[in-house]
Short mmCIF file of C-alpha atoms and ligand atoms in Angstrom, two decimals:
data_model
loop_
_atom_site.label_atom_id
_atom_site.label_comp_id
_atom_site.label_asym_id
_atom_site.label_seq_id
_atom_site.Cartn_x
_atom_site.Cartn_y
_atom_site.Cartn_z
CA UNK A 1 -5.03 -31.83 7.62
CA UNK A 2 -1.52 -32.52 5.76
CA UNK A 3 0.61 -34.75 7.48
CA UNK A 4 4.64 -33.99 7.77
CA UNK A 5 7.27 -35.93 9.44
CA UNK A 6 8.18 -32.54 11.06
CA UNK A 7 7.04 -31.89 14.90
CA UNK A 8 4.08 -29.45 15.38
CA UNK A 9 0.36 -29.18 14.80
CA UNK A 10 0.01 -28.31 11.11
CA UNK A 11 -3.06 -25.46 11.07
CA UNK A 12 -5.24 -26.63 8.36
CA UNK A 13 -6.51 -24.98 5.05
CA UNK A 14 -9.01 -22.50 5.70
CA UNK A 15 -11.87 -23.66 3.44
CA UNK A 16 -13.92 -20.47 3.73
CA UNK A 17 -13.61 -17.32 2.43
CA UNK A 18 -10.87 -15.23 4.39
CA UNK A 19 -11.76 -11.80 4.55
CA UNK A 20 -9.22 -9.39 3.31
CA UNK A 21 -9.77 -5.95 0.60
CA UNK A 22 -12.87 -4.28 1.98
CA UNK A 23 -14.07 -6.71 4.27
CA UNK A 24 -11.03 -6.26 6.60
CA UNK A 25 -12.01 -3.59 8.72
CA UNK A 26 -13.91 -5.38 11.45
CA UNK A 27 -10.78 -4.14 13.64
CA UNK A 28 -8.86 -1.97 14.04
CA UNK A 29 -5.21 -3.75 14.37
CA UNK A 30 -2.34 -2.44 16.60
CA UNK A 31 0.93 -2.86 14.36
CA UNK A 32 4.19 -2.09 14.59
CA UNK A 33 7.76 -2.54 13.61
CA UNK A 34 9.94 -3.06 16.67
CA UNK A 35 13.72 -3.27 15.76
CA UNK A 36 15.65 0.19 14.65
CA UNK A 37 17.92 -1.60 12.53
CA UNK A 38 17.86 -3.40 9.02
CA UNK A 39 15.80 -6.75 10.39
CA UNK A 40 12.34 -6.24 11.18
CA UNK A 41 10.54 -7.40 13.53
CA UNK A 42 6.50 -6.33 13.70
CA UNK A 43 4.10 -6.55 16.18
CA UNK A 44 -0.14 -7.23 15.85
CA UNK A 45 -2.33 -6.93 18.37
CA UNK A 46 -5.78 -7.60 18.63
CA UNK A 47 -6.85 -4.42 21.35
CA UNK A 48 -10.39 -6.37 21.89
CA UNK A 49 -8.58 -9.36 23.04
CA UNK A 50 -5.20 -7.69 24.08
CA UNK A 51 -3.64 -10.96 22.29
CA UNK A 52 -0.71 -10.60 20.00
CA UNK A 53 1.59 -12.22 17.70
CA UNK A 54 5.13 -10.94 16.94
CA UNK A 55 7.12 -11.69 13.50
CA UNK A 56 10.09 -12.44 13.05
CA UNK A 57 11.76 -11.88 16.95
CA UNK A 58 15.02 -11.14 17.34
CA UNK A 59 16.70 -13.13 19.98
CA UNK A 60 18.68 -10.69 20.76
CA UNK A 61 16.25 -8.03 21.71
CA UNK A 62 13.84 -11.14 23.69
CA UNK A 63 13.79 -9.06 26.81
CA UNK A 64 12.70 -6.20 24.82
CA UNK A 65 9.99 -7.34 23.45
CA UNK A 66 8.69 -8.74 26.50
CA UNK A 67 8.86 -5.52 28.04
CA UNK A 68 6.82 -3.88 25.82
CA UNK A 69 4.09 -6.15 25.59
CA UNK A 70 4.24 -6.21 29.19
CA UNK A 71 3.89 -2.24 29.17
CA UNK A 72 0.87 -2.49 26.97
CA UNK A 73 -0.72 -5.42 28.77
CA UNK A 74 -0.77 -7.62 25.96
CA UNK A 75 -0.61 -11.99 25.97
CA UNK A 76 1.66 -13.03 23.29
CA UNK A 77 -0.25 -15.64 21.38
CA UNK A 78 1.88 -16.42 18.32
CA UNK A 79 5.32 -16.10 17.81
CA UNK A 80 5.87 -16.43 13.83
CA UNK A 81 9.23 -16.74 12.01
CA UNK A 82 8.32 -16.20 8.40
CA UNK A 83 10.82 -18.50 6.95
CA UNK A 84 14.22 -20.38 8.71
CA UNK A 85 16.82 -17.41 9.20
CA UNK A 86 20.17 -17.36 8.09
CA UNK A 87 21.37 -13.39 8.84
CA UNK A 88 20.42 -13.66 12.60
CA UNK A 89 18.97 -15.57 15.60
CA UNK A 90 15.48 -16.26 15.95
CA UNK A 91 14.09 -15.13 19.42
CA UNK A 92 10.73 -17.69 18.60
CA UNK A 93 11.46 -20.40 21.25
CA UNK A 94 12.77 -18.27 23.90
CA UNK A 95 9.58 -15.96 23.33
CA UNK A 96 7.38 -19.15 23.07
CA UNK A 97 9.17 -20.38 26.50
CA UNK A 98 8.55 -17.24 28.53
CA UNK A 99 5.27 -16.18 27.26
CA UNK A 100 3.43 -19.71 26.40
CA UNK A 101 2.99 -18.25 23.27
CA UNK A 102 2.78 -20.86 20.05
CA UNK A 103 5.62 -20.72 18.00
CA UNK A 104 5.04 -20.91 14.31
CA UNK A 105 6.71 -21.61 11.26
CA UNK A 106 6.04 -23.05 7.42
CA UNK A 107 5.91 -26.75 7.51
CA UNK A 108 9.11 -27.43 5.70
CA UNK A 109 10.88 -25.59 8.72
CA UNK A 110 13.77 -27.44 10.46
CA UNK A 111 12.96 -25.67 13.39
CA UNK A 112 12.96 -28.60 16.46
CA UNK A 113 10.85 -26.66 18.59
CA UNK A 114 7.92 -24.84 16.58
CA UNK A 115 4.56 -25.98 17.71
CA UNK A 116 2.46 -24.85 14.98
CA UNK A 117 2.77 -25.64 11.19
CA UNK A 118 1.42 -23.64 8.59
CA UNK A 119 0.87 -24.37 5.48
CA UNK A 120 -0.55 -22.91 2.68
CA UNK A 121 -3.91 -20.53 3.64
CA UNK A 122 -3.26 -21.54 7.43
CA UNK A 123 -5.12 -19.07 9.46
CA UNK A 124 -4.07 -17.93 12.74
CA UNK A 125 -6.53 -15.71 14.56
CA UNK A 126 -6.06 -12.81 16.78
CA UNK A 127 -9.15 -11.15 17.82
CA UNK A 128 -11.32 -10.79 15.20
CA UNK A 129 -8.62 -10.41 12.61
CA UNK A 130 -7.14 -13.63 11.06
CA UNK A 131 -3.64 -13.78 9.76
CA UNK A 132 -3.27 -16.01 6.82
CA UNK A 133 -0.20 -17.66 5.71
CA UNK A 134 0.80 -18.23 2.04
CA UNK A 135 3.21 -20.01 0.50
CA UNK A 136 6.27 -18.14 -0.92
CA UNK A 137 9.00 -20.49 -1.44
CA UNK A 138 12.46 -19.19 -3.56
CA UNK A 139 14.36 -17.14 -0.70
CA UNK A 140 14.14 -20.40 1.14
CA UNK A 141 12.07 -23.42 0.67
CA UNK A 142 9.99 -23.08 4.16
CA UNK A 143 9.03 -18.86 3.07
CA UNK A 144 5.74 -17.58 3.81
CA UNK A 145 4.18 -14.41 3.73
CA UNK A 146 1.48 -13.55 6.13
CA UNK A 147 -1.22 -11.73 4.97
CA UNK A 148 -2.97 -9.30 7.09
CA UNK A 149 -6.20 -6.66 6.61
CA UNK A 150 -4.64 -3.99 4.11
CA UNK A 151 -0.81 -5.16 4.50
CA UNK A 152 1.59 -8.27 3.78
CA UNK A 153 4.24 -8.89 5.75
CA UNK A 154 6.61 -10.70 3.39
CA UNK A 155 9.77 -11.18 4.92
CA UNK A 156 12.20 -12.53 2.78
CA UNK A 157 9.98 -12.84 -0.10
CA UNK A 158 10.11 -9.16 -1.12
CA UNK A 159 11.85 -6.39 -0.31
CA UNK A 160 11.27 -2.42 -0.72
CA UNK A 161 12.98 -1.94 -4.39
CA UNK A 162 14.39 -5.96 -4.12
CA UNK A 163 14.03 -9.45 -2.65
CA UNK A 164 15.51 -11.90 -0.76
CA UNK A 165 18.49 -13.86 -1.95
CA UNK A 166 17.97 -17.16 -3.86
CA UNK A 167 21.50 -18.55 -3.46
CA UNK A 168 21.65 -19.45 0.33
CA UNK A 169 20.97 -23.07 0.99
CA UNK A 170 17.43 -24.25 0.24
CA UNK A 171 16.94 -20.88 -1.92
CA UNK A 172 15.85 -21.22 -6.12
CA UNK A 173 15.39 -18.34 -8.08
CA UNK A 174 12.57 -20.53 -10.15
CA UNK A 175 10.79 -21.35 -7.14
CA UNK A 176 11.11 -17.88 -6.11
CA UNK A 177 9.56 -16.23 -9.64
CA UNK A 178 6.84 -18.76 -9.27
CA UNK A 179 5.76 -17.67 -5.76
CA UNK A 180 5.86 -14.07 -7.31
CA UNK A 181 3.19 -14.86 -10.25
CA UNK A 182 1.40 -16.87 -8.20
CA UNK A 183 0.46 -14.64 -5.27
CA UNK A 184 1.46 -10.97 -6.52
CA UNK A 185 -1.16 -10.51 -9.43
CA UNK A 186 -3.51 -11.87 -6.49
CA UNK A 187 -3.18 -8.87 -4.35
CA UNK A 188 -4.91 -5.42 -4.39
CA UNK A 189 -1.86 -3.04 -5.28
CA UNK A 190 -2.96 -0.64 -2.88
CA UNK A 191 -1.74 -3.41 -0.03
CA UNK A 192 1.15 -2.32 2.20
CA UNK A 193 3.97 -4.21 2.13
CA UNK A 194 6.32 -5.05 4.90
CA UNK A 195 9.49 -6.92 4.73
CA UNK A 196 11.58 -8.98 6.69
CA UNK A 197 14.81 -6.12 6.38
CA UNK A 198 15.38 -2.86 4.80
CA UNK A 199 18.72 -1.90 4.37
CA UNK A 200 17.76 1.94 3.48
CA UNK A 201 15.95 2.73 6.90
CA UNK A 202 12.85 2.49 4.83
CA UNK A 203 9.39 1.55 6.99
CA UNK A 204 6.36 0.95 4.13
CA UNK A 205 6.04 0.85 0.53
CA UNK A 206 2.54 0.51 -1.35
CA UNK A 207 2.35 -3.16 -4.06
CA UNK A 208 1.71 -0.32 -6.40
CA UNK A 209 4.99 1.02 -5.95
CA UNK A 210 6.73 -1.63 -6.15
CA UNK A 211 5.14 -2.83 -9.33
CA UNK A 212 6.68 0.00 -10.76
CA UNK A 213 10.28 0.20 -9.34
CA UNK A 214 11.08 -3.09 -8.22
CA UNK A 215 13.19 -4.85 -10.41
CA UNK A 216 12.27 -8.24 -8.90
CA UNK A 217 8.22 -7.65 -10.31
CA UNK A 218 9.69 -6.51 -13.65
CA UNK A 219 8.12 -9.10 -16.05
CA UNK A 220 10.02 -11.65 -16.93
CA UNK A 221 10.14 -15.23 -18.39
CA UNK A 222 10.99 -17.81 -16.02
CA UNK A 223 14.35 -18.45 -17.18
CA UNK A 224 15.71 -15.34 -18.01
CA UNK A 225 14.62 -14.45 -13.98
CA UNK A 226 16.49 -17.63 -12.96
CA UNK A 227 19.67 -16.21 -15.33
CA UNK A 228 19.37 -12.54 -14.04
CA UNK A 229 19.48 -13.91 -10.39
CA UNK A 230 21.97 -16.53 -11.16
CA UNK A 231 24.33 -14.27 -12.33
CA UNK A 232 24.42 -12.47 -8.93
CA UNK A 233 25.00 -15.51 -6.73
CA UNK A 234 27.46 -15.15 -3.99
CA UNK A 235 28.94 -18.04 -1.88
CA UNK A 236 27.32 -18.62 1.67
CA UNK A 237 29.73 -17.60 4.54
CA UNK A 238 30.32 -19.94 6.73
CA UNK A 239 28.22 -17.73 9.44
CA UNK A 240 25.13 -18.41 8.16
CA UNK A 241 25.47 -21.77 7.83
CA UNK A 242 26.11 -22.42 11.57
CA UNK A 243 22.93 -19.54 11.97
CA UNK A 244 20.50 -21.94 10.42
CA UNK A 245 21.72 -25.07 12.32
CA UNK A 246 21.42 -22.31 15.51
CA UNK A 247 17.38 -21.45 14.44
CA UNK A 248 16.36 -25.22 13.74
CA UNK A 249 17.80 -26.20 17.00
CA UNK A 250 15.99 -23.32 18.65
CA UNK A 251 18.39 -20.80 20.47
CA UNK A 252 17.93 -19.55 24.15
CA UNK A 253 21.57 -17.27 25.04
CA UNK A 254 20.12 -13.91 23.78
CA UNK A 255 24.45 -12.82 23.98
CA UNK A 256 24.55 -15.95 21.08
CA UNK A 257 25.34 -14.24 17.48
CA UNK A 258 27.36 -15.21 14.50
CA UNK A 259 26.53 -12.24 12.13
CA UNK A 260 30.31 -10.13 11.83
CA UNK A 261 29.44 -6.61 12.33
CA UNK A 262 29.92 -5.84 8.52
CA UNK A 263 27.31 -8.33 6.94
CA UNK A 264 24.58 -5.19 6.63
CA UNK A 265 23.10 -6.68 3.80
CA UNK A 266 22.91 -10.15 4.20
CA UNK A 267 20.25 -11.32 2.95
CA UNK A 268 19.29 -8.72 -0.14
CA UNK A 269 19.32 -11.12 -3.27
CA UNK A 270 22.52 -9.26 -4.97
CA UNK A 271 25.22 -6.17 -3.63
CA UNK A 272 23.06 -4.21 -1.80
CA UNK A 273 22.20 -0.55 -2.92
CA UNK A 274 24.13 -0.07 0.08
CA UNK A 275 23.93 3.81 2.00
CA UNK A 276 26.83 5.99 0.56
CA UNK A 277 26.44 4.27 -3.31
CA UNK A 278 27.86 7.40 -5.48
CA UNK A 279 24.45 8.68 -6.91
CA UNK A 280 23.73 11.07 -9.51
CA UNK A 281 20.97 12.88 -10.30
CA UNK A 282 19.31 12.61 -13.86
CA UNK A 283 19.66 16.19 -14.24
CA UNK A 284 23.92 16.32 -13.59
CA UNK A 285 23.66 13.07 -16.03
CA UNK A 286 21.94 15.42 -18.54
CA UNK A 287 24.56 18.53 -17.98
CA UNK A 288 27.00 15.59 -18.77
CA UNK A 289 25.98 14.08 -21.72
CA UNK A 290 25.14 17.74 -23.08
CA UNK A 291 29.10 18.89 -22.68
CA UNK A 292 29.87 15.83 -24.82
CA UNK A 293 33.83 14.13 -23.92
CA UNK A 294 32.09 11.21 -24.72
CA UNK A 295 35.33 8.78 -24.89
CA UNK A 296 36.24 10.16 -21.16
CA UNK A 297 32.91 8.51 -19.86
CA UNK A 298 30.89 5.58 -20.27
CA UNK A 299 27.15 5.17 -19.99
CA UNK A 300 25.58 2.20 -19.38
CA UNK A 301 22.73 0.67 -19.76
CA UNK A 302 22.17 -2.64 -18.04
CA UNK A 303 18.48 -3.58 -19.03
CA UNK A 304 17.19 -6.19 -21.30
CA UNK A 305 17.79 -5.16 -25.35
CA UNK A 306 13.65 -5.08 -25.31
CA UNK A 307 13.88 -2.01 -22.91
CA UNK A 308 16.44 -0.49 -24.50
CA UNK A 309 14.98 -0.39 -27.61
CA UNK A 310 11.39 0.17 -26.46
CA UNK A 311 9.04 2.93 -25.76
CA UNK A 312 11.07 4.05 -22.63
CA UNK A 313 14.45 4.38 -25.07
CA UNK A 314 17.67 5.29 -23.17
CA UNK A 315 19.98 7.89 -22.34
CA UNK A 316 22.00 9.38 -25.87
CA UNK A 317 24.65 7.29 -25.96
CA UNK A 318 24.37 4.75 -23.62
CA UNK A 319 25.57 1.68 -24.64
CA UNK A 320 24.05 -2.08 -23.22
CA UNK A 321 25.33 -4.81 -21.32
CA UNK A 322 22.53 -6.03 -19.43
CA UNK A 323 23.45 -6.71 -15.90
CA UNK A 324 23.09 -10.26 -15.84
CA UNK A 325 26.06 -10.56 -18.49
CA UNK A 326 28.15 -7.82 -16.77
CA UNK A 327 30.62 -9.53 -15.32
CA UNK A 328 31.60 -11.83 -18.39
CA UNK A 329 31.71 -8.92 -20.34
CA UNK A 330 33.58 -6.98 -18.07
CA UNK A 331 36.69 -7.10 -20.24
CA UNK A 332 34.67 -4.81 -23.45
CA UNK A 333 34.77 -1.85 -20.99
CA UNK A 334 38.11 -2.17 -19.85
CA UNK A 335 39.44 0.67 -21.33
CA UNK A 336 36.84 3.01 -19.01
CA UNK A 337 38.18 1.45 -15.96
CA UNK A 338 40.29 5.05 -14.90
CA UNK A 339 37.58 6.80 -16.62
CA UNK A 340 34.01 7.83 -15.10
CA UNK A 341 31.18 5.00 -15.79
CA UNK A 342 27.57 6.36 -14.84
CA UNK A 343 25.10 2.88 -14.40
CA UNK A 344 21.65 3.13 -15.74
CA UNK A 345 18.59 1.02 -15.63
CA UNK A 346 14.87 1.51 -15.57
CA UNK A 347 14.58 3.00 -12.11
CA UNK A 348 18.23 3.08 -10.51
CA UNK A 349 17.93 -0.65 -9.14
CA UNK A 350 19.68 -3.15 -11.12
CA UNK A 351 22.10 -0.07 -11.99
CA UNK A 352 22.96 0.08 -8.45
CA UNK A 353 23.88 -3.27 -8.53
CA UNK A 354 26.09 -3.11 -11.18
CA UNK A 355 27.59 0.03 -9.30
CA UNK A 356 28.57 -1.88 -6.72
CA UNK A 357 29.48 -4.89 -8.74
CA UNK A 358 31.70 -2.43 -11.16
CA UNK A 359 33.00 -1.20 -7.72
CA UNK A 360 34.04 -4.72 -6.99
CA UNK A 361 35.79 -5.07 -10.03
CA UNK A 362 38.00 -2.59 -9.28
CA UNK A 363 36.69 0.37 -11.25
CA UNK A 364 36.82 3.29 -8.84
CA UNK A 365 34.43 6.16 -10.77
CA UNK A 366 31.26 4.23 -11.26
CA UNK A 367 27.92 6.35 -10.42
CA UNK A 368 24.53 5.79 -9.99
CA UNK A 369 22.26 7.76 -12.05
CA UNK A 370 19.07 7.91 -9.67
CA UNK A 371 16.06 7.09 -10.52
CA UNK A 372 16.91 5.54 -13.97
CA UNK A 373 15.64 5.93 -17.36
CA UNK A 374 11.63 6.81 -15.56
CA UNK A 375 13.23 9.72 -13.84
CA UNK A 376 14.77 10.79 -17.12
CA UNK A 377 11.90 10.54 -18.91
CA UNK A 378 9.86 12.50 -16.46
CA UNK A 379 12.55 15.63 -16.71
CA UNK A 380 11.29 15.03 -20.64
CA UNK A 381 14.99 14.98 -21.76
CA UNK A 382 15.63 13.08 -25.10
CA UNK A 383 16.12 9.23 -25.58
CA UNK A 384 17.10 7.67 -28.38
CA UNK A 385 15.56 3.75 -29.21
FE1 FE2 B 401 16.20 -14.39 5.22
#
């Protein structure tokens, strides 16, 4: 058992083997995501036992949930914030309160009023399933992800196409790309993955996917991970701040909030790839680049000089500023600031944040080009290295 001076059980280390992969389908698991908005909230439940455990509650929507597990006859058993929040209020003590349910969080949670620690390979069981906590520390230092038969619930840890910022209080980027090569290469890419928000009213994605598009799991040395996120930090409002101090002293007024209406993207590690970005496709790129006018438009790449260079190539012309020395080197483009700039990257991801952070700047025709250099190189139109 590992001692803390923080209240709580801690739930010890499993020693056994925890089944997960092929081994997982002793039962079949009721799941679901419970919030219609960006934060995500999911709900497991065991139907043998009719227990279950909800992630990540909303205070907010508290009398929601109970009314649907009351509607389906369930016992709430766990209530689980995967790491301390700073974009909303936690509903895990209210929950806990009204249901009986244990309330649990990471170890290193400031949380007053969680009653169950977890550290790493804590398993909680529900039915015949067990949910397994591992240790993801970089969004903030108390992160877990909770594994589950066939899916990972990561919250802040990953995103769909992104992660979690690294710059609120108690987040590091090198922390954060350590919990990534430490647990991803462990995990059968066929898992689903569920985060804590989505900002692009996406549900699922598949580790395989995101292997492939997410720039976060591009591979990286340490430090030039730490330097790409550092590059994107943003101050802390002031709001979040007072929302963590909220969650650790466990909130009860579901009408509490502190999040301004606008803060849609709080917590995505950089300018989100916010709905409405100006997007174009690969193919209008292509009709572009083929009617030349080159000094009326600027293409850019913002990769690493490896992947512009390498088997991928880029788009004729392009020229590179990777994104994480964009805005020092804003003033080389200044020239194309009344002039259309089209972002690329490997799959639309990082260029999207350099879209918005062009935007920012105060260039007003910046684009997208969807997909990236993959989606180019799919249509088969020409690169040059
Ligand atoms: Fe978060």
């Amino acid at each position: 058992m590992i001692s803390n001076k923080y209240t709580g059980r801690t739930i010890p280390r499993r020693t056994d083997k925890i089944p997960g992969g092929d081994d997982m389908k002793k039962e079949e698991l009721v799941f679901e995501q419970l919030n219609p908005d960006a934060c995500r909230t999911y709900f497991v439940g065991s139907p043998a036992t009719k227990e279950a455990a909800l992630v990540d509650p909303l205070l907010g929507a508290t009398e929601q949930y109970l009314s649907y597990l009351d509607r389906g006859g369930w016992s709430l058993r766990y209530v689980i914030d995967t790491h301390t929040h700073a974009d909303h209020l936690s509903g895990g003590r209210l929950l806990s309160q009204r249901t009986g349910a244990e309330y649990a969080m990471h170890r290193k949670a400031g949380a007053k009023h969680a009653s169950l620690r977890l550290t790493d390979g804590s398993a909680l069981t529900l039915g015949g399933t067990i949910l397994e906590a591992v240790e993801t520390p970089g969004h903030t230092r108390d992160s877990i992800t909770l594994k589950l038969p066939g899916r990972l619930l990561t919250g802040d840890f990953l995103f769909i196409g992104g992660a979690g910022r690294t710059d609120l209080p108690g987040g590091d980027p090198g922390e954060h790309w350590e919990s990534l090569n430490r647990v991803i290469p462990s995990i059968d890419e066929a898992t689903l993955i569920y985060p804590g928000h989505d900002y692009q009213g996406k549900r699922e994605s598949v580790l395989r996917e995101e292997k492939r598009t997410n720039a976060n799991l591009e591979p990286r040395k340490r430090e030039e991970y730490v330097a790409w996120l550092s590059a994107m930090r943003r101050p802390t409002p002031e709001w979040m701040v007072e929302t963590v101090r909220a969650n650790n002293d466990g909130p009860t007024d579901p009408s509490l909030t502190f999040m301004p209406q606008d803060a849609v993207s709080a917590c995505m590690c950089a300018p989100a790839p916010a709905l409405g970005l100006p997007e174009l496709s690969v193919e209008e790129v292509r009709r572009l680049v083929a009617s030349g006018g080159e000094s009326g438009r600027l293409l850019l790449d913002v990769r690493q000089p490896d992947e512009y260079l390498g088997e991928l190539g880029h788009v004729p012309g392009a020229i590179l500023i990777p994104l994480p020395e964009l805005p020092a080197r804003l003033p080389e483009i200044e020239h194309y600031r009344g002039k259309r700039v089209i972002a690329i990257c490997r799959s639309g991801s990082r260029s999207a944040k350099a879209t918005v952070l062009l935007k920012e700047a105060g260039f007003e025709d910046v684009w997208n080009m969807n997909g990236g250099t993959l989606a180019w190189r799919e249509k088969g139109f020409p690169v040059e290295r």
